[in-house]
Short mmCIF file of C-alpha atoms and ligand atoms in Angstrom, two decimals:
data_model
loop_
_atom_site.label_atom_id
_atom_site.label_comp_id
_atom_site.label_asym_id
_atom_site.label_seq_id
_atom_site.Cartn_x
_atom_site.Cartn_y
_atom_site.Cartn_z
CA MET A 23 -4.07 20.26 -14.03
CA ALA A 24 -7.35 20.22 -16.20
CA SER A 25 -9.81 21.95 -14.44
CA GLU A 26 -12.94 21.29 -16.36
CA SER A 27 -16.71 20.10 -14.46
CA ILE A 28 -17.43 16.56 -13.69
CA LEU A 29 -20.87 15.19 -12.49
CA ILE A 30 -20.69 12.04 -10.97
CA ARG A 31 -24.11 10.54 -11.58
CA GLY A 32 -26.07 8.47 -8.63
CA PRO A 33 -22.90 6.05 -7.14
CA ARG A 34 -23.29 4.87 -3.80
CA VAL A 35 -20.80 7.64 -1.86
CA ILE A 36 -19.08 6.26 1.15
CA ASP A 37 -16.98 9.12 2.92
CA PRO A 38 -16.06 7.98 5.98
CA ALA A 39 -14.62 10.96 7.38
CA GLN A 40 -18.05 12.62 6.94
CA GLY A 41 -19.66 9.48 8.16
CA LEU A 42 -21.38 9.58 4.94
CA ASP A 43 -22.69 6.02 3.34
CA LYS A 44 -25.55 6.94 0.55
CA VAL A 45 -26.80 6.95 -2.84
CA ALA A 46 -25.79 11.29 -4.42
CA ASP A 47 -24.46 13.16 -7.06
CA ILE A 48 -21.37 14.71 -6.73
CA LEU A 49 -19.95 17.30 -8.35
CA VAL A 50 -16.25 18.53 -9.67
CA ARG A 51 -15.45 21.83 -10.34
CA GLY A 52 -11.79 23.74 -10.73
CA GLY A 53 -10.26 20.22 -9.79
CA LYS A 54 -12.11 20.56 -6.58
CA VAL A 55 -15.46 18.75 -4.62
CA ALA A 56 -18.75 21.31 -5.86
CA ALA A 57 -21.06 19.72 -4.07
CA ILE A 58 -22.00 16.36 -2.80
CA GLY A 59 -26.15 15.52 -3.28
CA ARG A 60 -29.45 15.54 -5.56
CA ILE A 61 -28.11 17.63 -8.42
CA PRO A 62 -30.78 18.20 -10.57
CA SER A 63 -30.56 18.40 -14.20
CA ASP A 64 -30.81 21.98 -14.89
CA GLU A 65 -28.10 22.91 -12.63
CA VAL A 66 -25.59 20.45 -14.24
CA PRO A 67 -23.39 23.53 -15.95
CA GLU A 68 -23.79 23.10 -20.07
CA ASP A 69 -19.88 22.13 -20.57
CA CYS A 70 -20.61 19.58 -17.99
CA ARG A 71 -18.88 16.30 -18.76
CA VAL A 72 -21.29 13.60 -17.12
CA ILE A 73 -19.93 10.14 -15.71
CA GLU A 74 -22.92 7.75 -15.06
CA ALA A 75 -21.94 5.95 -12.16
CA GLY A 76 -25.32 4.31 -11.01
CA GLY A 77 -24.25 0.28 -9.78
CA LEU A 78 -20.74 2.15 -8.66
CA VAL A 79 -18.99 3.49 -5.41
CA ALA A 80 -17.19 6.54 -5.06
CA SER A 81 -15.03 7.10 -2.50
CA PRO A 82 -12.27 9.35 -1.84
CA GLY A 83 -9.12 8.45 -3.50
CA PHE A 84 -7.19 5.48 -2.23
CA ILE A 85 -3.94 6.30 -0.56
CA ASP A 86 -1.15 3.86 -0.32
CA ILE A 87 1.93 5.07 2.40
CA HIS A 88 4.20 2.28 1.34
CA CYS A 89 5.00 1.45 -2.28
CA HIS A 90 8.08 0.80 -4.98
CA LEU A 91 7.95 3.06 -7.63
CA ARG A 92 12.06 1.68 -8.15
CA GLU A 93 13.02 5.08 -9.94
CA PRO A 94 15.86 6.93 -9.61
CA GLY A 95 17.97 3.39 -10.35
CA PHE A 96 16.01 0.45 -11.64
CA GLU A 97 14.17 1.98 -13.95
CA TYR A 98 14.05 -2.07 -15.49
CA LYS A 99 11.48 -2.72 -12.93
CA GLU A 100 9.20 0.31 -12.56
CA THR A 101 9.71 4.18 -13.32
CA ILE A 102 6.87 6.88 -12.26
CA ALA A 103 5.12 7.30 -14.71
CA THR A 104 4.39 3.76 -14.68
CA GLY A 105 4.01 2.91 -11.22
CA THR A 106 1.73 5.90 -10.95
CA ARG A 107 -0.59 4.33 -14.01
CA ALA A 108 -0.67 1.49 -12.06
CA ALA A 109 -1.55 3.05 -8.50
CA ALA A 110 -4.32 5.51 -10.48
CA ARG A 111 -5.60 1.08 -11.95
CA GLY A 112 -6.01 0.42 -8.55
CA GLY A 113 -7.85 3.20 -7.43
CA PHE A 114 -5.01 5.30 -5.53
CA THR A 115 -4.67 8.83 -5.93
CA THR A 116 -1.82 8.71 -3.34
CA VAL A 117 1.18 7.20 -3.32
CA CYS A 118 3.89 7.24 -0.38
CA CYS A 119 7.18 5.85 -2.36
CA MET A 120 9.70 4.20 0.05
CA PRO A 121 13.77 4.99 -0.36
CA ASN A 122 15.46 1.62 -1.56
CA THR A 123 16.42 3.54 -4.88
CA GLU A 124 19.73 3.97 -6.45
CA PRO A 125 20.82 6.60 -5.26
CA PRO A 126 18.87 6.47 -2.06
CA ILE A 127 16.40 8.77 -1.01
CA ASP A 128 18.92 10.18 1.95
CA ASN A 129 19.55 13.58 0.51
CA ALA A 130 17.77 16.25 -0.80
CA ALA A 131 18.94 16.21 -4.34
CA VAL A 132 16.87 12.84 -4.80
CA VAL A 133 13.97 14.30 -3.63
CA GLU A 134 13.91 17.18 -5.07
CA PHE A 135 14.30 14.29 -8.22
CA ILE A 136 11.55 12.20 -7.60
CA LYS A 137 9.01 15.55 -7.15
CA GLU A 138 9.85 16.86 -10.51
CA ARG A 139 9.92 13.04 -12.34
CA SER A 140 6.71 12.97 -10.61
CA ARG A 141 5.39 16.69 -11.79
CA ALA A 142 6.58 15.60 -15.30
CA GLU A 143 5.34 11.93 -15.86
CA GLY A 144 3.42 10.69 -12.93
CA VAL A 145 -0.68 10.85 -12.86
CA VAL A 146 -1.21 10.48 -9.13
CA ARG A 147 0.37 12.07 -6.41
CA VAL A 148 3.66 11.42 -4.86
CA PHE A 149 5.07 11.84 -2.19
CA PRO A 150 8.85 10.26 -0.90
CA ILE A 151 9.78 8.35 2.14
CA GLY A 152 13.35 9.64 3.21
CA CYS A 153 16.16 6.96 4.65
CA VAL A 154 16.28 6.61 8.55
CA THR A 155 20.09 5.75 7.87
CA LYS A 156 22.63 6.99 5.44
CA GLY A 157 22.63 5.17 2.38
CA ARG A 158 20.10 2.39 4.27
CA ARG A 159 23.61 1.35 5.48
CA GLY A 160 22.27 0.94 9.16
CA LYS A 161 25.40 2.96 10.67
CA GLU A 162 24.27 6.43 10.70
CA LEU A 163 21.20 8.09 10.46
CA SER A 164 20.37 10.29 7.34
CA GLU A 165 19.86 14.32 7.97
CA MET A 166 16.56 14.05 8.98
CA GLU A 167 16.15 17.79 9.30
CA GLU A 168 17.36 18.14 5.46
CA LEU A 169 15.17 15.59 3.90
CA ALA A 170 12.08 16.96 6.16
CA ALA A 171 12.48 20.01 4.59
CA ALA A 172 12.98 19.09 1.06
CA GLY A 173 9.36 16.98 1.60
CA VAL A 174 9.24 13.78 2.53
CA VAL A 175 6.70 12.39 4.59
CA ALA A 176 8.39 9.46 7.09
CA PHE A 177 11.43 8.17 7.49
CA SER A 178 12.30 4.69 6.53
CA ASP A 179 14.88 1.56 5.78
CA ASP A 180 12.39 -0.77 4.82
CA GLY A 181 13.32 -3.61 2.77
CA ASP A 182 15.90 -3.77 5.83
CA PRO A 183 15.46 -3.11 9.40
CA VAL A 184 16.43 -0.39 10.70
CA TYR A 185 18.77 -2.84 13.46
CA ASP A 186 21.31 -0.62 15.62
CA ALA A 187 18.80 -0.04 18.61
CA ASN A 188 20.36 3.24 19.41
CA ILE A 189 19.58 4.34 15.74
CA MET A 190 16.38 3.67 16.12
CA ARG A 191 16.31 5.50 19.89
CA LEU A 192 17.15 8.69 17.90
CA SER A 193 15.45 8.85 15.08
CA LEU A 194 12.37 8.21 16.91
CA THR A 195 14.06 10.75 19.50
CA TYR A 196 13.68 13.28 16.35
CA SER A 197 10.66 12.20 15.02
CA ALA A 198 8.88 13.88 17.96
CA ASP A 199 10.23 17.21 16.96
CA LEU A 200 9.64 16.88 13.56
CA GLY A 201 6.58 15.19 13.28
CA LEU A 202 7.19 12.45 10.87
CA PRO A 203 6.12 8.76 11.46
CA ILE A 204 9.76 6.38 11.31
CA SER A 205 7.97 2.77 9.52
CA ASN A 206 9.98 0.46 10.55
CA HIS A 207 10.34 -2.72 8.50
CA CYS A 208 10.71 -5.57 11.25
CA GLN A 209 13.09 -7.87 10.42
CA ASP A 210 15.65 -9.23 13.42
CA ARG A 211 18.11 -10.56 11.19
CA ALA A 212 19.61 -12.60 13.73
CA LEU A 213 16.55 -15.05 13.63
CA SER A 214 15.66 -14.49 10.36
CA ARG A 215 19.13 -15.20 8.93
CA ASN A 216 18.62 -16.78 5.12
CA GLY A 217 15.01 -17.64 5.47
CA VAL A 218 12.55 -17.05 2.36
CA MET A 219 9.68 -18.38 3.68
CA ALA A 220 7.88 -18.45 6.92
CA GLU A 221 9.15 -21.26 9.35
CA GLY A 222 6.46 -23.72 9.48
CA TRP A 223 4.97 -26.99 7.48
CA THR A 224 5.36 -25.65 3.98
CA ALA A 225 9.01 -24.67 4.58
CA THR A 226 10.12 -27.68 5.90
CA ARG A 227 8.50 -29.96 3.23
CA LEU A 228 10.08 -27.83 0.47
CA GLY A 229 13.28 -27.62 2.39
CA LEU A 230 13.90 -24.16 2.53
CA PRO A 231 14.63 -22.22 5.17
CA GLY A 232 12.30 -20.07 7.12
CA ILE A 233 11.16 -16.83 8.84
CA PRO A 234 10.41 -17.48 12.35
CA ALA A 235 7.14 -14.98 13.65
CA ALA A 236 9.56 -13.56 16.01
CA ALA A 237 11.71 -11.95 14.01
CA GLU A 238 9.10 -9.69 13.49
CA GLU A 239 7.70 -9.59 16.98
CA THR A 240 10.88 -9.35 19.14
CA MET A 241 11.70 -6.04 16.92
CA ALA A 242 8.19 -4.69 16.71
CA ALA A 243 8.65 -5.01 20.99
CA ARG A 244 11.68 -3.66 20.67
CA ASP A 245 10.36 -0.48 18.86
CA ILE A 246 7.34 0.33 21.06
CA SER A 247 9.85 0.27 23.99
CA LEU A 248 11.44 3.12 22.01
CA ALA A 249 8.43 4.50 21.27
CA GLU A 250 7.37 4.97 24.80
CA LEU A 251 10.89 5.67 25.89
CA THR A 252 11.30 8.72 23.60
CA GLY A 253 7.72 10.27 22.70
CA GLY A 254 8.50 9.53 18.83
CA ARG A 255 6.04 8.27 15.81
CA LEU A 256 6.39 4.68 15.51
CA HIS A 257 4.74 3.20 12.06
CA LEU A 258 4.81 -0.32 11.49
CA ALA A 259 5.20 -1.53 7.93
CA HIS A 260 3.84 -4.76 6.55
CA VAL A 261 2.88 -6.38 9.99
CA SER A 262 2.22 -10.00 9.09
CA THR A 263 2.08 -12.09 12.37
CA ALA A 264 -0.54 -12.76 15.14
CA GLY A 265 2.30 -12.25 17.60
CA THR A 266 2.41 -8.73 16.54
CA VAL A 267 -1.06 -7.77 17.53
CA PRO A 268 -1.06 -7.75 21.32
CA LEU A 269 1.40 -6.15 21.16
CA LEU A 270 0.37 -3.23 19.39
CA ARG A 271 -3.19 -3.14 20.70
CA GLN A 272 -1.23 -3.15 24.33
CA ALA A 273 0.36 -0.34 23.20
CA LYS A 274 -2.10 1.89 21.60
CA GLU A 275 -3.83 1.27 24.85
CA ARG A 276 -0.92 3.10 26.80
CA GLY A 277 -1.02 5.49 24.80
CA VAL A 278 2.10 4.89 22.97
CA PRO A 279 2.21 6.61 19.62
CA VAL A 280 2.15 3.62 17.68
CA THR A 281 0.26 3.20 14.19
CA ALA A 282 0.75 0.17 11.50
CA GLU A 283 -0.28 -1.27 8.05
CA VAL A 284 -1.19 -4.92 6.61
CA CYS A 285 -1.10 -5.55 2.78
CA PRO A 286 -3.34 -7.45 1.11
CA HIS A 287 -1.68 -10.65 0.52
CA HIS A 288 -0.28 -11.16 4.30
CA LEU A 289 -4.54 -10.67 4.94
CA THR A 290 -5.70 -13.25 2.39
CA LEU A 291 -2.57 -15.56 1.09
CA THR A 292 -1.01 -18.05 3.12
CA ASP A 293 2.63 -19.82 3.08
CA ARG A 294 0.30 -22.51 0.73
CA TRP A 295 0.83 -20.82 -1.64
CA VAL A 296 4.47 -20.65 -1.69
CA LEU A 297 3.85 -24.65 -2.88
CA GLY A 298 1.82 -22.73 -6.30
CA ALA A 299 -1.27 -23.99 -7.59
CA ARG A 300 -2.25 -20.86 -5.19
CA GLY A 301 -1.98 -23.58 -2.61
CA GLU A 302 -4.09 -25.95 -3.34
CA VAL A 303 -2.20 -29.25 -3.21
CA THR A 304 -4.70 -32.57 -4.37
CA GLY A 305 -3.84 -35.57 -5.50
CA ALA A 306 -0.56 -37.77 -5.60
CA ALA A 307 1.01 -35.56 -7.78
CA GLY A 308 1.44 -33.63 -4.89
CA PRO A 309 2.79 -29.73 -5.01
CA GLN A 310 4.28 -28.34 -8.26
CA ALA A 311 7.47 -26.44 -8.22
CA TYR A 312 7.19 -23.74 -6.24
CA ASP A 313 5.95 -20.26 -7.05
CA THR A 314 8.67 -17.52 -6.57
CA TYR A 315 5.90 -14.73 -6.97
CA THR A 316 4.93 -15.60 -3.46
CA LYS A 317 8.50 -14.52 -2.67
CA VAL A 318 7.56 -11.51 -0.09
CA TYR A 319 9.47 -9.85 2.95
CA PRO A 320 8.22 -10.24 5.69
CA PRO A 321 6.94 -13.83 4.33
CA LEU A 322 3.08 -15.00 3.75
CA ARG A 323 1.97 -16.65 6.97
CA SER A 324 -0.38 -19.34 8.92
CA ARG A 325 -3.69 -19.50 8.23
CA GLN A 326 -4.47 -18.14 11.71
CA ASP A 327 -2.02 -15.36 11.34
CA VAL A 328 -3.93 -14.24 8.03
CA GLU A 329 -7.25 -14.13 10.59
CA ALA A 330 -5.84 -12.63 13.17
CA LEU A 331 -4.73 -9.82 11.20
CA ALA A 332 -8.11 -9.23 9.26
CA ARG A 333 -9.96 -9.60 12.82
CA ALA A 334 -6.66 -6.69 14.14
CA LEU A 335 -7.52 -4.90 10.60
CA ALA A 336 -11.69 -4.26 11.32
CA GLU A 337 -10.99 -3.38 14.64
CA GLY A 338 -8.92 -1.06 14.03
CA VAL A 339 -5.94 -1.98 16.28
CA ILE A 340 -4.19 -2.40 12.59
CA ASP A 341 -5.10 1.30 10.80
CA CYS A 342 -4.80 1.13 8.10
CA ILE A 343 -3.83 -1.25 4.63
CA ALA A 344 -0.39 -0.07 2.19
CA THR A 345 0.75 -2.14 -0.80
CA ASP A 346 3.78 -2.39 -0.29
CA HIS A 347 3.87 -2.94 -4.47
CA ALA A 348 7.40 -4.28 -5.20
CA PRO A 349 7.83 -5.06 -8.64
CA HIS A 350 10.64 -6.50 -10.17
CA ASP A 351 11.41 -7.92 -13.87
CA LEU A 352 11.37 -11.42 -15.06
CA THR A 353 15.10 -12.47 -14.13
CA SER A 354 14.93 -11.35 -10.68
CA LYS A 355 11.55 -13.66 -9.69
CA GLN A 356 13.55 -16.59 -12.49
CA GLY A 357 15.49 -19.31 -10.51
CA THR A 358 15.60 -21.35 -6.87
CA TYR A 359 13.30 -19.75 -4.27
CA GLN A 360 16.37 -18.57 -2.78
CA GLU A 361 17.92 -16.91 -5.92
CA ALA A 362 14.54 -14.44 -6.26
CA ALA A 363 13.81 -11.23 -5.09
CA PHE A 364 11.66 -10.82 -2.62
CA GLY A 365 8.11 -8.69 -3.49
CA ILE A 366 4.85 -9.01 -5.04
CA SER A 367 3.39 -6.52 -7.68
CA VAL A 368 0.59 -5.30 -5.90
CA LEU A 369 -1.35 -2.09 -6.76
CA GLU A 370 -3.78 -3.58 -9.47
CA THR A 371 -5.08 -5.70 -7.69
CA ALA A 372 -5.10 -4.20 -4.32
CA LEU A 373 -8.95 -3.66 -3.96
CA GLY A 374 -10.34 -6.94 -5.10
CA SER A 375 -7.69 -8.31 -2.62
CA ALA A 376 -8.70 -6.73 0.36
CA LEU A 377 -12.81 -6.88 -0.74
CA GLN A 378 -12.63 -10.31 0.07
CA LEU A 379 -12.49 -9.68 3.80
CA VAL A 380 -15.25 -7.32 2.83
CA HIS A 381 -17.24 -10.35 1.21
CA ARG A 382 -16.58 -12.99 3.46
CA GLY A 383 -18.09 -10.56 6.70
CA HIS A 384 -14.76 -9.76 8.23
CA LEU A 385 -14.82 -6.28 7.71
CA THR A 386 -17.64 -3.52 6.10
CA LEU A 387 -17.71 -1.88 3.18
CA GLY A 388 -17.60 1.42 4.90
CA ALA A 389 -14.65 -0.06 6.98
CA LEU A 390 -12.20 -1.44 4.22
CA VAL A 391 -12.67 2.41 2.26
CA GLU A 392 -11.71 4.24 6.17
CA ARG A 393 -8.65 1.58 6.16
CA LEU A 394 -7.60 2.63 2.60
CA THR A 395 -8.20 6.26 3.28
CA VAL A 396 -8.43 8.08 7.08
CA GLY A 397 -6.30 5.35 7.73
CA PRO A 398 -3.22 5.75 5.88
CA ALA A 399 -3.80 10.15 6.13
CA ARG A 400 -3.87 9.89 9.70
CA VAL A 401 -0.91 7.95 10.02
CA LEU A 402 0.95 10.91 7.76
CA GLY A 403 -0.70 13.65 9.83
CA PRO A 404 -3.28 16.13 9.91
CA ALA A 405 -2.39 17.43 6.83
CA PHE A 406 -3.43 14.46 4.72
CA ALA A 407 -6.69 14.80 5.94
CA GLU A 408 -8.05 16.99 3.23
CA LEU A 409 -7.04 13.87 0.31
CA ALA A 410 -9.03 11.36 2.09
CA THR A 411 -12.65 13.24 2.00
CA LEU A 412 -14.94 14.73 0.14
CA LYS A 413 -16.02 17.39 1.73
CA PRO A 414 -16.70 20.25 -0.77
CA GLY A 415 -14.13 22.44 -1.37
CA THR A 416 -11.73 19.91 -1.11
CA PRO A 417 -9.29 18.38 -3.63
CA ALA A 418 -11.30 16.59 -6.86
CA ASP A 419 -9.51 12.96 -5.37
CA ILE A 420 -11.99 10.19 -6.18
CA VAL A 421 -12.04 5.96 -6.96
CA LEU A 422 -15.18 4.52 -8.59
CA PHE A 423 -15.53 1.12 -8.33
CA ASP A 424 -17.83 -2.27 -8.62
CA PRO A 425 -17.64 -4.06 -5.57
CA ALA A 426 -19.27 -7.29 -7.15
CA ARG A 427 -17.66 -7.12 -10.74
CA GLU A 428 -15.69 -10.32 -11.22
CA TRP A 429 -12.21 -10.09 -13.13
CA VAL A 430 -9.48 -12.60 -13.87
CA VAL A 431 -5.88 -11.16 -13.10
CA ASP A 432 -4.32 -10.85 -16.18
CA PRO A 433 -0.95 -9.25 -15.39
CA ALA A 434 -0.72 -8.54 -19.33
CA GLU A 435 -3.03 -5.81 -18.42
CA PHE A 436 -0.95 -4.26 -15.39
CA ALA A 437 0.28 -0.74 -16.24
CA SER A 438 3.04 -1.72 -13.91
CA LYS A 439 6.23 -2.98 -15.24
CA GLY A 440 6.02 -5.69 -12.68
CA VAL A 441 4.13 -9.07 -13.81
CA ASN A 442 4.96 -10.26 -10.78
CA THR A 443 1.87 -11.81 -8.68
CA PRO A 444 0.71 -14.92 -7.54
CA LEU A 445 -2.55 -14.24 -8.23
CA GLN A 446 -2.69 -14.39 -12.68
CA GLY A 447 -5.08 -16.63 -13.34
CA THR A 448 -7.22 -15.98 -10.26
CA THR A 449 -11.04 -14.57 -9.83
CA LEU A 450 -11.21 -11.45 -8.00
CA LYS A 451 -14.33 -9.61 -7.07
CA GLY A 452 -14.02 -6.51 -7.18
CA LYS A 453 -13.13 -3.82 -9.98
CA VAL A 454 -12.28 0.16 -10.24
CA VAL A 455 -13.64 1.60 -12.84
CA ALA A 456 -12.26 5.09 -12.79
CA THR A 457 -10.07 7.04 -10.89
CA LEU A 458 -9.80 11.29 -10.82
CA VAL A 459 -7.11 13.14 -9.23
CA GLN A 460 -7.96 16.58 -8.99
CA GLY A 461 -10.65 16.88 -10.45
CA ARG A 462 -9.04 15.16 -13.52
CA VAL A 463 -9.50 11.32 -14.40
CA VAL A 464 -6.16 9.60 -14.60
CA PHE A 465 -8.02 6.21 -15.64
CA SER A 466 -10.79 5.28 -16.38
CA GLU A 467 -12.20 1.48 -17.99
CA THR A 468 -13.93 2.78 -20.15
CA PRO A 469 -12.17 5.51 -21.57
CA ASP A 470 -14.94 6.26 -24.49
CA GLU A 471 -17.87 5.96 -22.42
CA ILE A 472 -17.07 8.35 -19.87
CA GLY A 473 -17.91 11.80 -20.40
CA ALA A 474 -20.95 10.63 -23.06
CA ARG A 475 -24.08 12.87 -22.20
O1 DOR B 510 9.25 -8.02 -0.22
C1 DOR B 510 9.65 -6.99 -0.23
N1 DOR B 510 10.15 -6.51 -1.47
N2 DOR B 510 9.67 -6.66 0.70
C2 DOR B 510 10.24 -5.53 0.80
O2 DOR B 510 10.50 -5.19 1.88
C3 DOR B 510 11.26 -4.24 -0.06
C4 DOR B 510 10.04 -5.23 -1.18
C5 DOR B 510 11.43 -4.90 -2.48
O3 DOR B 510 11.95 -3.02 -2.41
O4 DOR B 510 10.96 -4.76 -3.63
#
């Protein structure tokens, strides 16, 4: 990576790991943070590139512990090259990719392939997540030790739950020894059956089969019991229901080793969005045709769920925000709601969506940054702490964003191949302006202006 010197002049620096929230300059040298504070002009190295960042926020780059990069196997939906560029545009400097690829990430060779492709084509740090079970088939445990030795940072069969309770127990037992979390997609299929959206008024009105909240909550309760039994590190992926929150809260109070994430869409959108027209059903015409871009697993839920999740995130009961970025090709999203694939393209809208919580007063800006940096790093383990701070000497993974800038979502501008967002045409407030990984600018909104002295 390039190691030029960069001076980021005058942003509001928010670094929750250091309890820092103040206007300061950041000097980057040799890919690392060299200094933070007031840096007088005569101390700026001669060949230093200067980024004028007055009015912007600078924070450690965001860490996404849950995204789908689709490579290998589904390169028509996303690649490591396009997915990491989407991450950079979203302010993420580290992403962890889920193993529902083809072949799945259930052996060291696939882990090596992803690491190699990421080195060659990626612009942000990529850490693979390995399968809990061989082939994600849920029948027998994967070679977890082999996967850990190859460099996976967690285990998951995401897209599917670890359905067999005894396999979940065994994986948690191993996770205690390996020191890596098991991220489970909690969804009892006996309850969710052929459901395609949240059970409730909207599903009934549309005549679509619903998924009850209990499908998530019963499995979350089971997994918490198993984490308590084994001492293994449980992580609940994409929590979507109000009822999961007290389970988590009580488990944490008992000292169970459990963490959880929530997605930007579950924090901001309700199941009314399934109706199309952004959930604003007005007039005699009633709803438009449903919007398959709202189809996601777990599904968008009620206003009460959305509010409970925002509160749980603010209180720290939910540890972090993760995107569940799930890009799909157009054909996968055409047809009926039942036929369409589950998933939303999220990386490039995550910050703007999550900032709604700050603008509405549910969360401070510092807490939001914490849930995008320190929170996810804590889930991954102590080795990741240095990627979640701007302490001098740590890697210069930095995002610069304007929390007040309004912009209209136009998926044609996405770096992701996945244009499947229900937010098309909506206005978000808060935009990433530049992203640095190891001191290198990997995204800049105004590439020509940045660097002008
Ligand atoms: O909506 C989803 N899409 N949820 C998942 O769990 C999997 C993901 C995908 O891979 O498309």
